mmCIF file with all atom_site columns, C-alpha atoms in Angstrom:
data_model
loop_
_atom_site.group_PDB
_atom_site.id
_atom_site.type_symbol
_atom_site.label_atom_id
_atom_site.label_alt_id
_atom_site.label_comp_id
_atom_site.label_asym_id
_atom_site.label_entity_id
_atom_site.label_seq_id
_atom_site.pdbx_PDB_ins_code
_atom_site.Cartn_x
_atom_site.Cartn_y
_atom_site.Cartn_z
_atom_site.occupancy
_atom_site.B_iso_or_equiv
_atom_site.pdbx_formal_charge
_atom_site.auth_seq_id
_atom_site.auth_comp_id
_atom_site.auth_asym_id
_atom_site.auth_atom_id
_atom_site.pdbx_PDB_model_num
ATOM 1   C CA . MET G 1 1   ? 135.795 74.182  100.540 1.00 0.00 ? 8   MET G CA 1
ATOM 2   C CA . SER G 1 2   ? 135.523 77.011  102.592 1.00 0.00 ? 9   SER G CA 1
ATOM 3   C CA . ALA G 1 3   ? 132.612 77.287  105.415 1.00 0.00 ? 10  ALA G CA 1
ATOM 4   C CA . LEU G 1 4   ? 130.834 79.829  103.500 1.00 0.00 ? 11  LEU G CA 1
ATOM 5   C CA . GLY G 1 5   ? 130.580 77.540  100.458 1.00 0.00 ? 12  GLY G CA 1
ATOM 6   C CA . ARG G 1 6   ? 129.281 74.652  102.450 1.00 0.00 ? 13  ARG G CA 1
ATOM 7   C CA . ARG G 1 7   ? 126.956 76.745  103.941 1.00 0.00 ? 14  ARG G CA 1
ATOM 8   C CA . ALA G 1 8   ? 126.019 78.118  100.510 1.00 0.00 ? 15  ALA G CA 1
ATOM 9   C CA . PHE G 1 9   ? 125.398 74.300  99.022  1.00 0.00 ? 16  PHE G CA 1
ATOM 10  C CA . ALA G 1 10  ? 123.390 73.284  102.167 1.00 0.00 ? 17  ALA G CA 1
ATOM 11  C CA . SER G 1 11  ? 121.011 76.166  101.722 1.00 0.00 ? 18  SER G CA 1
ATOM 12  C CA . LEU G 1 12  ? 120.841 75.236  97.987  1.00 0.00 ? 19  LEU G CA 1
ATOM 13  C CA . ALA G 1 13  ? 120.560 71.539  99.034  1.00 0.00 ? 20  ALA G CA 1
ATOM 14  C CA . ILE G 1 14  ? 117.410 72.264  101.482 1.00 0.00 ? 21  ILE G CA 1
ATOM 15  C CA . VAL G 1 15  ? 115.555 74.292  98.936  1.00 0.00 ? 22  VAL G CA 1
ATOM 16  C CA . ILE G 1 16  ? 116.072 71.818  95.920  1.00 0.00 ? 23  ILE G CA 1
ATOM 17  C CA . VAL G 1 17  ? 114.714 68.790  98.904  1.00 0.00 ? 24  VAL G CA 1
ATOM 18  C CA . VAL G 1 18  ? 111.582 71.332  99.893  1.00 0.00 ? 25  VAL G CA 1
ATOM 19  C CA . MET G 1 19  ? 110.907 71.891  96.434  1.00 0.00 ? 26  MET G CA 1
ATOM 20  C CA . ALA G 1 20  ? 110.724 68.393  95.186  1.00 0.00 ? 27  ALA G CA 1
ATOM 21  C CA . ILE G 1 21  ? 109.104 67.220  98.545  1.00 0.00 ? 28  ILE G CA 1
ATOM 22  C CA . LEU G 1 22  ? 106.119 69.741  97.777  1.00 0.00 ? 29  LEU G CA 1
ATOM 23  C CA . LEU G 1 23  ? 106.371 69.102  93.442  1.00 0.00 ? 30  LEU G CA 1
ATOM 24  C CA . PHE G 1 24  ? 105.899 65.217  93.686  1.00 0.00 ? 31  PHE G CA 1
ATOM 25  C CA . THR G 1 25  ? 103.852 64.881  96.683  1.00 0.00 ? 32  THR G CA 1
ATOM 26  C CA . ALA G 1 26  ? 101.288 67.395  95.187  1.00 0.00 ? 33  ALA G CA 1
ATOM 27  C CA . ALA G 1 27  ? 101.786 65.554  91.939  1.00 0.00 ? 34  ALA G CA 1
ATOM 28  C CA . GLY G 1 28  ? 101.161 62.344  94.228  1.00 0.00 ? 35  GLY G CA 1
ATOM 29  C CA . THR G 1 29  ? 103.734 60.446  91.921  1.00 0.00 ? 36  THR G CA 1
ATOM 30  C CA . LEU G 1 30  ? 107.266 60.227  90.853  1.00 0.00 ? 37  LEU G CA 1
ATOM 31  C CA . HIS G 1 31  ? 106.473 59.548  87.479  1.00 0.00 ? 38  HIS G CA 1
ATOM 32  C CA . TYR G 1 32  ? 106.851 63.116  86.583  1.00 0.00 ? 39  TYR G CA 1
ATOM 33  C CA . TRP G 1 33  ? 108.934 63.558  83.889  1.00 0.00 ? 40  TRP G CA 1
ATOM 34  C CA . GLN G 1 34  ? 108.853 67.393  83.915  1.00 0.00 ? 41  GLN G CA 1
ATOM 35  C CA . GLY G 1 35  ? 108.827 67.753  87.006  1.00 0.00 ? 42  GLY G CA 1
ATOM 36  C CA . TRP G 1 36  ? 112.634 65.758  87.458  1.00 0.00 ? 43  TRP G CA 1
ATOM 37  C CA . LEU G 1 37  ? 113.933 67.695  83.911  1.00 0.00 ? 44  LEU G CA 1
ATOM 38  C CA . PHE G 1 38  ? 112.883 71.261  86.020  1.00 0.00 ? 45  PHE G CA 1
ATOM 39  C CA . LEU G 1 39  ? 114.569 70.006  89.269  1.00 0.00 ? 46  LEU G CA 1
ATOM 40  C CA . LEU G 1 40  ? 118.077 69.330  86.810  1.00 0.00 ? 47  LEU G CA 1
ATOM 41  C CA . VAL G 1 41  ? 117.957 72.348  85.761  1.00 0.00 ? 48  VAL G CA 1
ATOM 42  C CA . TYR G 1 42  ? 117.255 74.830  88.473  1.00 0.00 ? 49  TYR G CA 1
ATOM 43  C CA . PHE G 1 43  ? 119.757 72.819  90.871  1.00 0.00 ? 50  PHE G CA 1
ATOM 44  C CA . THR G 1 44  ? 122.179 72.755  87.876  1.00 0.00 ? 51  THR G CA 1
ATOM 45  C CA . ALA G 1 45  ? 121.909 76.484  87.063  1.00 0.00 ? 52  ALA G CA 1
ATOM 46  C CA . SER G 1 46  ? 122.357 77.152  90.784  1.00 0.00 ? 53  SER G CA 1
ATOM 47  C CA . VAL G 1 47  ? 125.201 75.251  91.290  1.00 0.00 ? 54  VAL G CA 1
ATOM 48  C CA . VAL G 1 48  ? 126.878 76.799  88.452  1.00 0.00 ? 55  VAL G CA 1
ATOM 49  C CA . ILE G 1 49  ? 125.828 80.289  89.842  1.00 0.00 ? 56  ILE G CA 1
ATOM 50  C CA . THR G 1 50  ? 127.072 79.674  93.488  1.00 0.00 ? 57  THR G CA 1
ATOM 51  C CA . LEU G 1 51  ? 130.333 78.397  92.207  1.00 0.00 ? 58  LEU G CA 1
ATOM 52  C CA . ASP G 1 52  ? 131.396 81.058  90.476  1.00 0.00 ? 59  ASP G CA 1
ATOM 53  C CA . LEU G 1 53  ? 130.485 83.103  93.157  1.00 0.00 ? 60  LEU G CA 1
ATOM 54  C CA . MET G 1 54  ? 132.500 81.497  95.532  1.00 0.00 ? 61  MET G CA 1
ATOM 55  C CA . ARG G 1 55  ? 135.464 82.000  92.899  1.00 0.00 ? 62  ARG G CA 1
ATOM 56  C CA . ARG G 1 56  ? 134.971 85.308  92.114  1.00 0.00 ? 63  ARG G CA 1
ATOM 57  C CA . ASP G 1 57  ? 132.713 87.789  94.747  1.00 0.00 ? 64  ASP G CA 1
ATOM 58  C CA . PRO G 1 58  ? 132.113 85.566  98.238  1.00 0.00 ? 65  PRO G CA 1
ATOM 59  C CA . ALA G 1 59  ? 130.900 88.966  99.238  1.00 0.00 ? 66  ALA G CA 1
ATOM 60  C CA . LEU G 1 60  ? 128.138 89.086  97.206  1.00 0.00 ? 67  LEU G CA 1
ATOM 61  C CA . LEU G 1 61  ? 127.343 84.831  98.067  1.00 0.00 ? 68  LEU G CA 1
ATOM 62  C CA . GLU G 1 62  ? 127.000 86.223  101.569 1.00 0.00 ? 69  GLU G CA 1
ATOM 63  C CA . ARG G 1 63  ? 124.869 88.771  101.018 1.00 0.00 ? 70  ARG G CA 1
ATOM 64  C CA . ARG G 1 64  ? 122.696 86.585  98.237  1.00 0.00 ? 71  ARG G CA 1
ATOM 65  C CA . MET G 1 65  ? 122.280 84.231  101.839 1.00 0.00 ? 72  MET G CA 1
ATOM 66  C CA . ARG G 1 66  ? 120.956 87.128  103.690 1.00 0.00 ? 73  ARG G CA 1
ATOM 67  C CA . GLY G 1 67  ? 117.122 86.935  102.160 1.00 0.00 ? 74  GLY G CA 1
ATOM 68  C CA . GLY G 1 68  ? 113.703 86.311  102.999 1.00 0.00 ? 75  GLY G CA 1
ATOM 69  C CA . PRO G 1 69  ? 110.883 88.253  104.615 1.00 0.00 ? 76  PRO G CA 1
ATOM 70  C CA . PHE G 1 70  ? 112.998 88.033  108.309 1.00 0.00 ? 77  PHE G CA 1
ATOM 71  C CA . ALA G 1 71  ? 115.962 89.613  106.153 1.00 0.00 ? 78  ALA G CA 1
ATOM 72  C CA . GLU G 1 72  ? 114.136 92.767  105.120 1.00 0.00 ? 79  GLU G CA 1
ATOM 73  C CA . LYS G 1 73  ? 114.446 95.927  107.002 1.00 0.00 ? 80  LYS G CA 1
ATOM 74  C CA . GLU G 1 74  ? 111.609 97.794  106.180 1.00 0.00 ? 81  GLU G CA 1
ATOM 75  C CA . PRO G 1 75  ? 108.042 96.135  106.876 1.00 0.00 ? 82  PRO G CA 1
ATOM 76  C CA . ALA G 1 76  ? 106.356 96.929  103.708 1.00 0.00 ? 83  ALA G CA 1
ATOM 77  C CA . GLN G 1 77  ? 109.497 94.317  102.362 1.00 0.00 ? 84  GLN G CA 1
ATOM 78  C CA . ARG G 1 78  ? 109.000 91.847  104.662 1.00 0.00 ? 85  ARG G CA 1
ATOM 79  C CA . LEU G 1 79  ? 104.987 91.825  103.704 1.00 0.00 ? 86  LEU G CA 1
ATOM 80  C CA . ILE G 1 80  ? 106.068 91.935  99.848  1.00 0.00 ? 87  ILE G CA 1
ATOM 81  C CA . MET G 1 81  ? 108.895 89.041  100.551 1.00 0.00 ? 88  MET G CA 1
ATOM 82  C CA . ALA G 1 82  ? 106.006 87.100  102.571 1.00 0.00 ? 89  ALA G CA 1
ATOM 83  C CA . PHE G 1 83  ? 103.655 86.891  99.685  1.00 0.00 ? 90  PHE G CA 1
ATOM 84  C CA . VAL G 1 84  ? 106.457 86.689  97.100  1.00 0.00 ? 91  VAL G CA 1
ATOM 85  C CA . SER G 1 85  ? 107.642 83.166  99.053  1.00 0.00 ? 92  SER G CA 1
ATOM 86  C CA . VAL G 1 86  ? 103.891 82.435  99.164  1.00 0.00 ? 93  VAL G CA 1
ATOM 87  C CA . GLY G 1 87  ? 103.437 82.453  95.346  1.00 0.00 ? 94  GLY G CA 1
ATOM 88  C CA . PHE G 1 88  ? 107.110 80.698  94.353  1.00 0.00 ? 95  PHE G CA 1
ATOM 89  C CA . ILE G 1 89  ? 105.628 77.670  96.625  1.00 0.00 ? 96  ILE G CA 1
ATOM 90  C CA . ALA G 1 90  ? 102.452 78.118  94.207  1.00 0.00 ? 97  ALA G CA 1
ATOM 91  C CA . LEU G 1 91  ? 104.832 77.938  91.269  1.00 0.00 ? 98  LEU G CA 1
ATOM 92  C CA . VAL G 1 92  ? 105.633 74.288  92.533  1.00 0.00 ? 99  VAL G CA 1
ATOM 93  C CA . VAL G 1 93  ? 102.486 73.217  94.206  1.00 0.00 ? 100 VAL G CA 1
ATOM 94  C CA . VAL G 1 94  ? 99.989  74.232  91.506  1.00 0.00 ? 101 VAL G CA 1
ATOM 95  C CA . PRO G 1 95  ? 101.653 72.923  88.848  1.00 0.00 ? 102 PRO G CA 1
ATOM 96  C CA . GLY G 1 96  ? 101.884 69.263  90.696  1.00 0.00 ? 103 GLY G CA 1
ATOM 97  C CA . LEU G 1 97  ? 98.182  69.310  91.313  1.00 0.00 ? 104 LEU G CA 1
ATOM 98  C CA . ASP G 1 98  ? 97.602  70.153  87.934  1.00 0.00 ? 105 ASP G CA 1
ATOM 99  C CA . ARG G 1 99  ? 99.569  67.226  86.877  1.00 0.00 ? 106 ARG G CA 1
ATOM 100 C CA . ARG G 1 100 ? 97.796  64.764  89.676  1.00 0.00 ? 107 ARG G CA 1
ATOM 101 C CA . PHE G 1 101 ? 94.225  65.927  88.282  1.00 0.00 ? 108 PHE G CA 1
ATOM 102 C CA . ALA G 1 102 ? 95.422  65.924  84.905  1.00 0.00 ? 109 ALA G CA 1
ATOM 103 C CA . LEU G 1 103 ? 93.864  69.780  84.140  1.00 0.00 ? 110 LEU G CA 1
ATOM 104 C CA . SER G 1 104 ? 95.885  71.016  81.490  1.00 0.00 ? 111 SER G CA 1
ATOM 105 C CA . HIS G 1 105 ? 98.257  69.160  79.016  1.00 0.00 ? 112 HIS G CA 1
ATOM 106 C CA . MET G 1 106 ? 101.608 70.492  77.092  1.00 0.00 ? 113 MET G CA 1
ATOM 107 C CA . PRO G 1 107 ? 103.263 69.412  74.578  1.00 0.00 ? 114 PRO G CA 1
ATOM 108 C CA . PRO G 1 108 ? 106.504 68.318  75.268  1.00 0.00 ? 115 PRO G CA 1
ATOM 109 C CA . ALA G 1 109 ? 108.087 70.904  73.200  1.00 0.00 ? 116 ALA G CA 1
ATOM 110 C CA . VAL G 1 110 ? 106.864 73.888  75.068  1.00 0.00 ? 117 VAL G CA 1
ATOM 111 C CA . VAL G 1 111 ? 107.775 71.835  78.182  1.00 0.00 ? 118 VAL G CA 1
ATOM 112 C CA . ILE G 1 112 ? 111.048 72.036  77.091  1.00 0.00 ? 119 ILE G CA 1
ATOM 113 C CA . ALA G 1 113 ? 110.890 76.000  75.811  1.00 0.00 ? 120 ALA G CA 1
ATOM 114 C CA . GLY G 1 114 ? 109.685 76.336  79.440  1.00 0.00 ? 121 GLY G CA 1
ATOM 115 C CA . ASN G 1 115 ? 113.225 75.329  80.613  1.00 0.00 ? 122 ASN G CA 1
ATOM 116 C CA . VAL G 1 116 ? 114.810 77.012  78.348  1.00 0.00 ? 123 VAL G CA 1
ATOM 117 C CA . LEU G 1 117 ? 113.287 80.006  79.802  1.00 0.00 ? 124 LEU G CA 1
ATOM 118 C CA . VAL G 1 118 ? 114.331 79.375  83.334  1.00 0.00 ? 125 VAL G CA 1
ATOM 119 C CA . LEU G 1 119 ? 117.668 79.078  82.029  1.00 0.00 ? 126 LEU G CA 1
ATOM 120 C CA . LEU G 1 120 ? 117.555 82.596  80.283  1.00 0.00 ? 127 LEU G CA 1
ATOM 121 C CA . GLY G 1 121 ? 116.756 83.688  83.907  1.00 0.00 ? 128 GLY G CA 1
ATOM 122 C CA . PHE G 1 122 ? 119.407 82.714  85.454  1.00 0.00 ? 129 PHE G CA 1
ATOM 123 C CA . ALA G 1 123 ? 121.572 83.124  82.734  1.00 0.00 ? 130 ALA G CA 1
ATOM 124 C CA . GLY G 1 124 ? 120.468 87.160  83.395  1.00 0.00 ? 131 GLY G CA 1
ATOM 125 C CA . VAL G 1 125 ? 120.754 86.437  87.085  1.00 0.00 ? 132 VAL G CA 1
ATOM 126 C CA . PHE G 1 126 ? 124.273 85.550  86.116  1.00 0.00 ? 133 PHE G CA 1
ATOM 127 C CA . LEU G 1 127 ? 125.327 88.809  84.029  1.00 0.00 ? 134 LEU G CA 1
ATOM 128 C CA . VAL G 1 128 ? 123.767 90.861  86.710  1.00 0.00 ? 135 VAL G CA 1
ATOM 129 C CA . PHE G 1 129 ? 126.549 89.400  89.724  1.00 0.00 ? 136 PHE G CA 1
ATOM 130 C CA . ARG G 1 130 ? 129.002 89.663  87.317  1.00 0.00 ? 137 ARG G CA 1
ATOM 131 C CA . GLU G 1 131 ? 128.444 93.265  86.834  1.00 0.00 ? 138 GLU G CA 1
ATOM 132 C CA . SER G 1 132 ? 127.187 94.287  90.528  1.00 0.00 ? 139 SER G CA 1
ATOM 133 C CA . SER G 1 133 ? 128.673 93.056  93.796  1.00 0.00 ? 140 SER G CA 1
ATOM 134 C CA . PHE G 1 134 ? 126.079 95.046  95.299  1.00 0.00 ? 141 PHE G CA 1
ATOM 135 C CA . ALA G 1 135 ? 122.602 92.666  94.432  1.00 0.00 ? 142 ALA G CA 1
ATOM 136 C CA . ALA G 1 136 ? 122.195 91.605  97.630  1.00 0.00 ? 143 ALA G CA 1
ATOM 137 C CA . ALA G 1 137 ? 118.647 89.638  98.392  1.00 0.00 ? 144 ALA G CA 1
ATOM 138 C CA . THR G 1 138 ? 117.514 92.205  100.687 1.00 0.00 ? 145 THR G CA 1
ATOM 139 C CA . ILE G 1 139 ? 116.573 95.788  100.058 1.00 0.00 ? 146 ILE G CA 1
ATOM 140 C CA . GLU G 1 140 ? 119.673 97.863  101.421 1.00 0.00 ? 147 GLU G CA 1
ATOM 141 C CA . VAL G 1 141 ? 122.514 100.456 100.451 1.00 0.00 ? 148 VAL G CA 1
ATOM 142 C CA . ALA G 1 142 ? 125.821 99.179  101.226 1.00 0.00 ? 149 ALA G CA 1
ATOM 143 C CA . SER G 1 143 ? 128.553 102.103 102.840 1.00 0.00 ? 150 SER G CA 1
ATOM 144 C CA . ASP G 1 144 ? 130.488 101.440 99.781  1.00 0.00 ? 151 ASP G CA 1
ATOM 145 C CA . GLN G 1 145 ? 128.155 100.878 97.305  1.00 0.00 ? 152 GLN G CA 1
ATOM 146 C CA . ARG G 1 146 ? 128.034 102.691 94.086  1.00 0.00 ? 153 ARG G CA 1
ATOM 147 C CA . VAL G 1 147 ? 125.325 103.591 91.009  1.00 0.00 ? 154 VAL G CA 1
ATOM 148 C CA . VAL G 1 148 ? 126.319 100.461 88.111  1.00 0.00 ? 155 VAL G CA 1
ATOM 149 C CA . SER G 1 149 ? 125.243 101.462 84.627  1.00 0.00 ? 156 SER G CA 1
ATOM 150 C CA . SER G 1 150 ? 127.276 99.123  82.594  1.00 0.00 ? 157 SER G CA 1
ATOM 151 C CA . GLY G 1 151 ? 126.317 95.534  81.419  1.00 0.00 ? 158 GLY G CA 1
ATOM 152 C CA . PRO G 1 152 ? 122.439 94.690  81.559  1.00 0.00 ? 159 PRO G CA 1
ATOM 153 C CA . TYR G 1 153 ? 122.166 98.003  83.835  1.00 0.00 ? 160 TYR G CA 1
ATOM 154 C CA . ALA G 1 154 ? 123.046 99.927  80.888  1.00 0.00 ? 161 ALA G CA 1
ATOM 155 C CA . LEU G 1 155 ? 119.328 98.600  79.235  1.00 0.00 ? 162 LEU G CA 1
ATOM 156 C CA . VAL G 1 156 ? 117.059 98.676  82.217  1.00 0.00 ? 163 VAL G CA 1
ATOM 157 C CA . ARG G 1 157 ? 117.431 99.653  85.423  1.00 0.00 ? 164 ARG G CA 1
ATOM 158 C CA . HIS G 1 158 ? 116.579 96.492  87.335  1.00 0.00 ? 165 HIS G CA 1
ATOM 159 C CA . PRO G 1 159 ? 117.496 93.548  85.475  1.00 0.00 ? 166 PRO G CA 1
ATOM 160 C CA . MET G 1 160 ? 117.698 91.366  88.268  1.00 0.00 ? 167 MET G CA 1
ATOM 161 C CA . TYR G 1 161 ? 113.766 91.477  88.251  1.00 0.00 ? 168 TYR G CA 1
ATOM 162 C CA . ALA G 1 162 ? 113.725 91.548  84.638  1.00 0.00 ? 169 ALA G CA 1
ATOM 163 C CA . ALA G 1 163 ? 115.715 88.261  84.662  1.00 0.00 ? 170 ALA G CA 1
ATOM 164 C CA . ALA G 1 164 ? 113.488 86.607  87.481  1.00 0.00 ? 171 ALA G CA 1
ATOM 165 C CA . LEU G 1 165 ? 110.335 87.717  85.950  1.00 0.00 ? 172 LEU G CA 1
ATOM 166 C CA . VAL G 1 166 ? 111.588 85.470  83.097  1.00 0.00 ? 173 VAL G CA 1
ATOM 167 C CA . MET G 1 167 ? 112.311 82.572  85.088  1.00 0.00 ? 174 MET G CA 1
ATOM 168 C CA . LEU G 1 168 ? 109.011 82.777  86.890  1.00 0.00 ? 175 LEU G CA 1
ATOM 169 C CA . ILE G 1 169 ? 107.334 82.387  83.626  1.00 0.00 ? 176 ILE G CA 1
ATOM 170 C CA . GLY G 1 170 ? 109.174 79.568  82.660  1.00 0.00 ? 177 GLY G CA 1
ATOM 171 C CA . MET G 1 171 ? 108.752 77.911  85.752  1.00 0.00 ? 178 MET G CA 1
ATOM 172 C CA . PRO G 1 172 ? 105.282 76.264  85.261  1.00 0.00 ? 179 PRO G CA 1
ATOM 173 C CA . VAL G 1 173 ? 105.770 75.978  81.325  1.00 0.00 ? 180 VAL G CA 1
ATOM 174 C CA . ALA G 1 174 ? 108.406 73.297  82.440  1.00 0.00 ? 181 ALA G CA 1
ATOM 175 C CA . LEU G 1 175 ? 106.244 72.160  84.698  1.00 0.00 ? 182 LEU G CA 1
ATOM 176 C CA . GLY G 1 176 ? 103.871 71.715  82.354  1.00 0.00 ? 183 GLY G CA 1
ATOM 177 C CA . SER G 1 177 ? 101.033 73.589  83.616  1.00 0.00 ? 184 SER G CA 1
ATOM 178 C CA . TRP G 1 178 ? 98.849  76.202  81.812  1.00 0.00 ? 185 TRP G CA 1
ATOM 179 C CA . TRP G 1 179 ? 97.063  76.917  85.410  1.00 0.00 ? 186 TRP G CA 1
ATOM 180 C CA . GLY G 1 180 ? 100.660 77.453  86.942  1.00 0.00 ? 187 GLY G CA 1
ATOM 181 C CA . LEU G 1 181 ? 100.689 80.596  84.373  1.00 0.00 ? 188 LEU G CA 1
ATOM 182 C CA . LEU G 1 182 ? 97.827  82.496  85.793  1.00 0.00 ? 189 LEU G CA 1
ATOM 183 C CA . LEU G 1 183 ? 100.287 82.885  88.896  1.00 0.00 ? 190 LEU G CA 1
ATOM 184 C CA . ILE G 1 184 ? 101.968 85.089  87.364  1.00 0.00 ? 191 ILE G CA 1
ATOM 185 C CA . VAL G 1 185 ? 99.153  87.607  87.319  1.00 0.00 ? 192 VAL G CA 1
ATOM 186 C CA . ALA G 1 186 ? 99.416  87.525  91.115  1.00 0.00 ? 193 ALA G CA 1
ATOM 187 C CA . ILE G 1 187 ? 103.418 87.766  91.303  1.00 0.00 ? 194 ILE G CA 1
ATOM 188 C CA . LEU G 1 188 ? 103.580 90.367  88.748  1.00 0.00 ? 195 LEU G CA 1
ATOM 189 C CA . PRO G 1 189 ? 102.009 93.291  91.097  1.00 0.00 ? 196 PRO G CA 1
ATOM 190 C CA . LEU G 1 190 ? 104.347 92.168  94.339  1.00 0.00 ? 197 LEU G CA 1
ATOM 191 C CA . LEU G 1 191 ? 107.433 92.548  92.016  1.00 0.00 ? 198 LEU G CA 1
ATOM 192 C CA . ILE G 1 192 ? 106.609 95.994  90.604  1.00 0.00 ? 199 ILE G CA 1
ATOM 193 C CA . TRP G 1 193 ? 105.610 97.015  94.215  1.00 0.00 ? 200 TRP G CA 1
ATOM 194 C CA . ARG G 1 194 ? 109.121 95.941  95.543  1.00 0.00 ? 201 ARG G CA 1
ATOM 195 C CA . LEU G 1 195 ? 110.903 97.379  92.461  1.00 0.00 ? 202 LEU G CA 1
ATOM 196 C CA . LEU G 1 196 ? 109.539 101.060 92.846  1.00 0.00 ? 203 LEU G CA 1
ATOM 197 C CA . ASP G 1 197 ? 109.867 100.580 96.952  1.00 0.00 ? 204 ASP G CA 1
ATOM 198 C CA . GLU G 1 198 ? 113.531 99.664  95.974  1.00 0.00 ? 205 GLU G CA 1
ATOM 199 C CA . GLU G 1 199 ? 113.711 103.083 93.946  1.00 0.00 ? 206 GLU G CA 1
ATOM 200 C CA . ARG G 1 200 ? 112.638 105.039 96.478  1.00 0.00 ? 207 ARG G CA 1
ATOM 201 C CA . LEU G 1 201 ? 115.062 104.149 98.718  1.00 0.00 ? 208 LEU G CA 1
ATOM 202 C CA . LEU G 1 202 ? 117.723 104.531 96.076  1.00 0.00 ? 209 LEU G CA 1
ATOM 203 C CA . GLU G 1 203 ? 116.873 107.410 95.164  1.00 0.00 ? 210 GLU G CA 1
ATOM 204 C CA . MET G 1 204 ? 117.470 108.919 98.675  1.00 0.00 ? 211 MET G CA 1
ATOM 205 C CA . ASN G 1 205 ? 120.584 106.985 99.945  1.00 0.00 ? 212 ASN G CA 1
ATOM 206 C CA . LEU G 1 206 ? 122.268 106.350 96.905  1.00 0.00 ? 213 LEU G CA 1
ATOM 207 C CA . PRO G 1 207 ? 124.322 109.286 95.097  1.00 0.00 ? 214 PRO G CA 1
ATOM 208 C CA . GLY G 1 208 ? 124.057 109.553 91.358  1.00 0.00 ? 215 GLY G CA 1
ATOM 209 C CA . TYR G 1 209 ? 120.848 107.233 91.312  1.00 0.00 ? 216 TYR G CA 1
ATOM 210 C CA . ARG G 1 210 ? 119.194 110.384 89.840  1.00 0.00 ? 217 ARG G CA 1
ATOM 211 C CA . ALA G 1 211 ? 121.332 111.042 87.052  1.00 0.00 ? 218 ALA G CA 1
ATOM 212 C CA . TYR G 1 212 ? 120.968 107.258 86.730  1.00 0.00 ? 219 TYR G CA 1
ATOM 213 C CA . GLN G 1 213 ? 117.020 107.022 86.485  1.00 0.00 ? 220 GLN G CA 1
ATOM 214 C CA . GLY G 1 214 ? 117.430 110.175 83.679  1.00 0.00 ? 221 GLY G CA 1
ATOM 215 C CA . ARG G 1 215 ? 119.719 108.238 81.441  1.00 0.00 ? 222 ARG G CA 1
ATOM 216 C CA . VAL G 1 216 ? 118.292 104.269 81.784  1.00 0.00 ? 223 VAL G CA 1
ATOM 217 C CA . ARG G 1 217 ? 114.465 105.126 80.986  1.00 0.00 ? 224 ARG G CA 1
ATOM 218 C CA . TYR G 1 218 ? 112.775 101.956 81.248  1.00 0.00 ? 225 TYR G CA 1
ATOM 219 C CA . ARG G 1 219 ? 112.408 100.206 84.866  1.00 0.00 ? 226 ARG G CA 1
ATOM 220 C CA . LEU G 1 220 ? 111.771 95.997  84.261  1.00 0.00 ? 227 LEU G CA 1
ATOM 221 C CA . VAL G 1 221 ? 110.899 95.632  80.444  1.00 0.00 ? 228 VAL G CA 1
ATOM 222 C CA . ARG G 1 222 ? 113.008 97.975  77.402  1.00 0.00 ? 229 ARG G CA 1
ATOM 223 C CA . TRP G 1 223 ? 110.636 100.347 75.439  1.00 0.00 ? 230 TRP G CA 1
ATOM 224 C CA . ILE G 1 224 ? 107.668 99.042  77.802  1.00 0.00 ? 231 ILE G CA 1
ATOM 225 C CA . TRP G 1 225 ? 108.299 100.288 81.233  1.00 0.00 ? 232 TRP G CA 1
#
């Protein structure tokens, strides 16, 4: 395995371990089948995407590993990503607390549906990575970047965000928490803020992007916005 692959899997292992610690500490128990199933789904999908990038597009994998608030160049994006990071942590902790205090109950079929949403979100991310090698974790324009208008980019201008939104909605459902769904109300404005700021940067720095906006009207959800 390459050095990049080792770093990628080490980072993934750290993320999964931290998520497990946050989730089961908040739940106060390891007897939380929804948590174990969600972690299995999340880990498996992450491994599949990482292996695909290692084989097909290591440059994109390298770009994806440079993420987080401190990797952003713009102050506004650093602030947005700081809030998004807190929101992601809350999406794990709040369902755990919900489990601890038995605040809500979801039938197993609904929990399974939540995991399906998480997988659909990952599938959307997979398609985006297959279509564009410029889907970095930070907002930037590479020197050789071009406008991608095929595949999922022919449907909405920001398919990565659309896929992420599906995944984020699925997470609290997969963890059996109705209360966790309320966090989406707080995270969605951050997602929109980041998306609009990214569009501003692309309009100014990526040749052909304005023409692409004219061809693909919808930003996030087709026929809505």
